[in-house]
C-alpha positions as protocol buffer text, in pm:
chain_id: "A"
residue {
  index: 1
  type: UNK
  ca { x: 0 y: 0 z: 0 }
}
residue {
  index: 2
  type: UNK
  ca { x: 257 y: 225 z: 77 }
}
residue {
  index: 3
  type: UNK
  ca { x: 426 y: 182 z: -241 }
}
residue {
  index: 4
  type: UNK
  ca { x: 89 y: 230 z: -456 }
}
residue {
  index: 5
  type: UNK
  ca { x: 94 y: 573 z: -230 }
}
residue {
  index: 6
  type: UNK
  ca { x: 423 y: 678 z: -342 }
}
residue {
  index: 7
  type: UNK
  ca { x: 389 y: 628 z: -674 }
}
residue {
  index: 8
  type: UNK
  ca { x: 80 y: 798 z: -703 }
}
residue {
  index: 9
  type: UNK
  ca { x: 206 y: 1094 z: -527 }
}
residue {
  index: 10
  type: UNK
  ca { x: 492 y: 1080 z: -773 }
}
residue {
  index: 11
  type: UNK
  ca { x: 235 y: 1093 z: -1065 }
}
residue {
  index: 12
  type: UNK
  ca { x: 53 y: 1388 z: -961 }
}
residue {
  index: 13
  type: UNK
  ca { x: 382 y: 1563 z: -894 }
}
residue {
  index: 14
  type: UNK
  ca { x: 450 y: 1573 z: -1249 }
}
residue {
  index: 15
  type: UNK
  ca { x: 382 y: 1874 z: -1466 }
}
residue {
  index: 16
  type: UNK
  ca { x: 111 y: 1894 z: -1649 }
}
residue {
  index: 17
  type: UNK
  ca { x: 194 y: 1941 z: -1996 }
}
residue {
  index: 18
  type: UNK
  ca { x: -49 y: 2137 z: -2206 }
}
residue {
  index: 19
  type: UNK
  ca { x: -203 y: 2035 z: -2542 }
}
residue {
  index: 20
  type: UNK
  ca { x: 70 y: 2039 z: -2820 }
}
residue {
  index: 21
  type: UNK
  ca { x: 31 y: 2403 z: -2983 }
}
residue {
  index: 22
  type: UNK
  ca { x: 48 y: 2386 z: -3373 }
}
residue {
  index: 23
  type: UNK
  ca { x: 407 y: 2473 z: -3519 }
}
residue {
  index: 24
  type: UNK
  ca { x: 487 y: 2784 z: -3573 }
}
residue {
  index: 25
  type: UNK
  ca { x: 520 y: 2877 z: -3929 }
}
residue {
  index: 26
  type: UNK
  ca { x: 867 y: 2919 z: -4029 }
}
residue {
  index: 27
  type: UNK
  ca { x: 883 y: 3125 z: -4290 }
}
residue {
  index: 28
  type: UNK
  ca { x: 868 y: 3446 z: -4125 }
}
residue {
  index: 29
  type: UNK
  ca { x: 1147 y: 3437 z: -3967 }
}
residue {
  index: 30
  type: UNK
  ca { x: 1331 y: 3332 z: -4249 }
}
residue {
  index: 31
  type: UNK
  ca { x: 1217 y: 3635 z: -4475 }
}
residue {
  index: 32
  type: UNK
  ca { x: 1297 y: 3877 z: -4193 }
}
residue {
  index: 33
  type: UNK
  ca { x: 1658 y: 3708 z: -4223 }
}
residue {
  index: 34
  type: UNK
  ca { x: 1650 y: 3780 z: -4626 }
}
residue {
  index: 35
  type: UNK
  ca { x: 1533 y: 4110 z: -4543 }
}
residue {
  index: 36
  type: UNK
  ca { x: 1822 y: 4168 z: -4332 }
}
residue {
  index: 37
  type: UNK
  ca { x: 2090 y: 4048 z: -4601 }
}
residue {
  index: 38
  type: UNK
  ca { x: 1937 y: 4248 z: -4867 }
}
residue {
  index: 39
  type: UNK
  ca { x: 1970 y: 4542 z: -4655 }
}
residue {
  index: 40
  type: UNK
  ca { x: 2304 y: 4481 z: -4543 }
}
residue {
  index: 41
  type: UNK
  ca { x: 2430 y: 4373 z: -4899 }
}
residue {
  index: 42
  type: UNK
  ca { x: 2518 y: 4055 z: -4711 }
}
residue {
  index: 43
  type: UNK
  ca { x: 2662 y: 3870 z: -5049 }
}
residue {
  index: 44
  type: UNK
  ca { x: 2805 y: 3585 z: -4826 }
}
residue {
  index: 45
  type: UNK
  ca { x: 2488 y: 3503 z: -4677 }
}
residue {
  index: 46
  type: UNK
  ca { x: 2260 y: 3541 z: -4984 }
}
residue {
  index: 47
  type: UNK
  ca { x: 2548 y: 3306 z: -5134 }
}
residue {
  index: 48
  type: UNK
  ca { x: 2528 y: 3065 z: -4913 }
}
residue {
  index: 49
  type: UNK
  ca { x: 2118 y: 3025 z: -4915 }
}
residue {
  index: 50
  type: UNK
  ca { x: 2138 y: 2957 z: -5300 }
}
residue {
  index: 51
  type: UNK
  ca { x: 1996 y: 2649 z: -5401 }
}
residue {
  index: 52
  type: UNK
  ca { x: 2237 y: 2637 z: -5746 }
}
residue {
  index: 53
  type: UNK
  ca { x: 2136 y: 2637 z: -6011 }
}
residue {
  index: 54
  type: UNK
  ca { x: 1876 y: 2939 z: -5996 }
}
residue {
  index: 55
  type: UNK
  ca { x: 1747 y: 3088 z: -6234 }
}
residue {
  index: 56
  type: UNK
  ca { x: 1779 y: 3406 z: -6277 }
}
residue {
  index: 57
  type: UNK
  ca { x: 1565 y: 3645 z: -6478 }
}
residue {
  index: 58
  type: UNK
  ca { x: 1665 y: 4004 z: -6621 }
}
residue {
  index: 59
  type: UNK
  ca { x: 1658 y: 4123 z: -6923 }
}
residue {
  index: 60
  type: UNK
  ca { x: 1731 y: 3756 z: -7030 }
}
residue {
  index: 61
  type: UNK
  ca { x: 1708 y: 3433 z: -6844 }
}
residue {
  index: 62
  type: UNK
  ca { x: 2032 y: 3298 z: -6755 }
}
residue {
  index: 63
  type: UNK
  ca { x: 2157 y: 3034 z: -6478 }
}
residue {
  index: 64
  type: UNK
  ca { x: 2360 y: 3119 z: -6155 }
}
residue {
  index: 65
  type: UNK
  ca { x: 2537 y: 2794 z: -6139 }
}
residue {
  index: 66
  type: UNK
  ca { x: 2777 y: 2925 z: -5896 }
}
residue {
  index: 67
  type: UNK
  ca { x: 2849 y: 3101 z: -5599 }
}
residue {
  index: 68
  type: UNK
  ca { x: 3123 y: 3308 z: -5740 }
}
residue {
  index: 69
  type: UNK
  ca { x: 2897 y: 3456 z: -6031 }
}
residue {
  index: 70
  type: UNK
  ca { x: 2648 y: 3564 z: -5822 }
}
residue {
  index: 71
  type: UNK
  ca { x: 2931 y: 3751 z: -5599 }
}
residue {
  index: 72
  type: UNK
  ca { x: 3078 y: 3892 z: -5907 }
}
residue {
  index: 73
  type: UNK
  ca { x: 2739 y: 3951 z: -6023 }
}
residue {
  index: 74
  type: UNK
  ca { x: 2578 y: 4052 z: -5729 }
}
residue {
  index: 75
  type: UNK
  ca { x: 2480 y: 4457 z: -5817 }
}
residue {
  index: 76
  type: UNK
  ca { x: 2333 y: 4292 z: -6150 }
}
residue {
  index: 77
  type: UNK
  ca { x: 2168 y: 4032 z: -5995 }
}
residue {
  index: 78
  type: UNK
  ca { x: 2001 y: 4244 z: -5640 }
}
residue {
  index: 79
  type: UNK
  ca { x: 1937 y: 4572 z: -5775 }
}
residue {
  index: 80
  type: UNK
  ca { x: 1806 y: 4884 z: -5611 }
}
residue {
  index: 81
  type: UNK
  ca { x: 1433 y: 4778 z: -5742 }
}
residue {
  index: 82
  type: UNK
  ca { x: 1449 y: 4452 z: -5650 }
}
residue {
  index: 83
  type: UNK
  ca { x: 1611 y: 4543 z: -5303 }
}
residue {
  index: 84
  type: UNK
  ca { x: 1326 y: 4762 z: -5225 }
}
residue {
  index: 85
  type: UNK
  ca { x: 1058 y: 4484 z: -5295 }
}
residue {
  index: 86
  type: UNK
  ca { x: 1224 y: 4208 z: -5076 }
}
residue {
  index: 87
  type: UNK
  ca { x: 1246 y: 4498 z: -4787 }
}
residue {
  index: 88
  type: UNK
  ca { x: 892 y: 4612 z: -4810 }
}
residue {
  index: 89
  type: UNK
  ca { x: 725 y: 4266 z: -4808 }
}
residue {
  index: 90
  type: UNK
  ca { x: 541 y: 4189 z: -4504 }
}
residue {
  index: 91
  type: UNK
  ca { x: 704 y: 3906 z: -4329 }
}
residue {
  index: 92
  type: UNK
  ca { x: 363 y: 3763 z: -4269 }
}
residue {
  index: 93
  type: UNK
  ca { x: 209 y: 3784 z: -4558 }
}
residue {
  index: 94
  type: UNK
  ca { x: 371 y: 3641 z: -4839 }
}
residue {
  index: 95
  type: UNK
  ca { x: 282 y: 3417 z: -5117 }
}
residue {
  index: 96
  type: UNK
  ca { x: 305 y: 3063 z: -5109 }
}
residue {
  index: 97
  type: UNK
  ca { x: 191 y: 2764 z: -5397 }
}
residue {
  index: 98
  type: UNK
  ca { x: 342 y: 2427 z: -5513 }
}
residue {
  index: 99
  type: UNK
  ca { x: 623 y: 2666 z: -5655 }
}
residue {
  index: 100
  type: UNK
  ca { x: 735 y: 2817 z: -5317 }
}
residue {
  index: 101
  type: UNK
  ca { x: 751 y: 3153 z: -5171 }
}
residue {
  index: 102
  type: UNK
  ca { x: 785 y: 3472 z: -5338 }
}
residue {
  index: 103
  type: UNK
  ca { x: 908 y: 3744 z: -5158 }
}
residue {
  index: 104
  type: UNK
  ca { x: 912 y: 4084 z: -5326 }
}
residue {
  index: 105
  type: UNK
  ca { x: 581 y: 4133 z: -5605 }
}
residue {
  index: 106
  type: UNK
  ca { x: 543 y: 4170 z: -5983 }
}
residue {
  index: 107
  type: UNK
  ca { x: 890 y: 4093 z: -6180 }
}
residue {
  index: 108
  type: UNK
  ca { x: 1132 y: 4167 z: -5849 }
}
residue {
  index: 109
  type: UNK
  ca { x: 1159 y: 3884 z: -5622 }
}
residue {
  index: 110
  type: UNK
  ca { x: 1313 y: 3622 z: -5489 }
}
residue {
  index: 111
  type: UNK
  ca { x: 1117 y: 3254 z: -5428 }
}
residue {
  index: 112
  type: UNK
  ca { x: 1185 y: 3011 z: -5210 }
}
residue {
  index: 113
  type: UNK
  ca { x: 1170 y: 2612 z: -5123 }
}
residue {
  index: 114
  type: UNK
  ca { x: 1190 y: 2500 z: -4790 }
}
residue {
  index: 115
  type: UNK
  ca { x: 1390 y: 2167 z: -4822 }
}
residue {
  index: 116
  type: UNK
  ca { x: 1351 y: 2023 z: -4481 }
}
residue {
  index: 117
  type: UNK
  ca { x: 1139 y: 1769 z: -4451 }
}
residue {
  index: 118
  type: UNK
  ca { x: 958 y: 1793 z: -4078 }
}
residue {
  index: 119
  type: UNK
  ca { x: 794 y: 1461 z: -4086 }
}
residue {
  index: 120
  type: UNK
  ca { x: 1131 y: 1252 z: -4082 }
}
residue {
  index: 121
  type: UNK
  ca { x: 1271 y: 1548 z: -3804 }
}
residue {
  index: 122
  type: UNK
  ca { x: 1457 y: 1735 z: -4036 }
}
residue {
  index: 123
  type: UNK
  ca { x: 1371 y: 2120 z: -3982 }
}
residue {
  index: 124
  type: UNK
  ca { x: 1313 y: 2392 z: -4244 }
}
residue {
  index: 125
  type: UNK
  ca { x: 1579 y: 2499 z: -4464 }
}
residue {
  index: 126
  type: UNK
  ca { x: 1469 y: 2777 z: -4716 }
}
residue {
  index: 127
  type: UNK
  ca { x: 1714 y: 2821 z: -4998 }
}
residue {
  index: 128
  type: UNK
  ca { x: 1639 y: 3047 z: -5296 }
}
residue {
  index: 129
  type: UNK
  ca { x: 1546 y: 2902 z: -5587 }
}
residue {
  index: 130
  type: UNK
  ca { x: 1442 y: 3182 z: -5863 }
}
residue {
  index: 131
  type: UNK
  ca { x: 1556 y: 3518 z: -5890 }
}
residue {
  index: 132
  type: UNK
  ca { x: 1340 y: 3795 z: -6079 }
}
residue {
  index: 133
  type: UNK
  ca { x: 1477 y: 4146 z: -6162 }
}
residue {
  index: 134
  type: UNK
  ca { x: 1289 y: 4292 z: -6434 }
}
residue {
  index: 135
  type: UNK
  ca { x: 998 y: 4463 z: -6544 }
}
């Protein structure tokens, strides 16, 4: 008896743990993270979220197939238009279909693919996948 008492008194000692809460989106955060490279002209970090190859469109399509031609690139590719589209994007609202995410509106922005996969525990990884400057 006095071991049923103790390890009832153990149970209710535990916390309570509430219901699970749904998973919080993460995509915000991620553009808010864009945002800040685009405003910082943060070349290494836009470099390093580049899913290669991306296309990229301007005046003509053509293919960043590496990191070093975007960095040599880089005033071509993120122009003053195209900055100002990423950095007035609401983190919250952006556009999402079986494409990605676009970030930025009309022909400047940059879309996205999250390639984590969070059913076999592997969290979100956004990378950029398409690149629009142009009219």
């Amino acid at each position: 008896m006095r071991h049923a008492a103790l390890v009832l008194a153990l149970l209710l000692a535990l916390p309570v743990r509430p219901a699970l809460a749904e998973p919080l989106d993460p995509t915000p955060p991620f553009i808010i993270e864009l945002q800040n490279a685009i405003r910082n002209d943060d070349k290494g970090w836009l470099a390093d979220h580049l899913h290669l190859p991306v296309n990229f469109f301007n005046k003509t399509k053509q293919v960043i197939s590496s990191k070093d031609w975007f960095l040599k690139n880089y005033a071509t590719v993120i122009g003053p238009e195209l900055k100002a589209n990423i950095l007035k994007q609401d983190p919250e609202t952006y556009f999402k279909n079986y494409q990605g995410v676009m970030v930025g509106d009309g022909g400047r922005n940059i879309w996205l693919d999250d390639f984590g996969d969070e059913g076999a525990g592997v969290p979100a990884r956004f990378e950029i996948i398409t690149i629009n400057n142009s009219d």
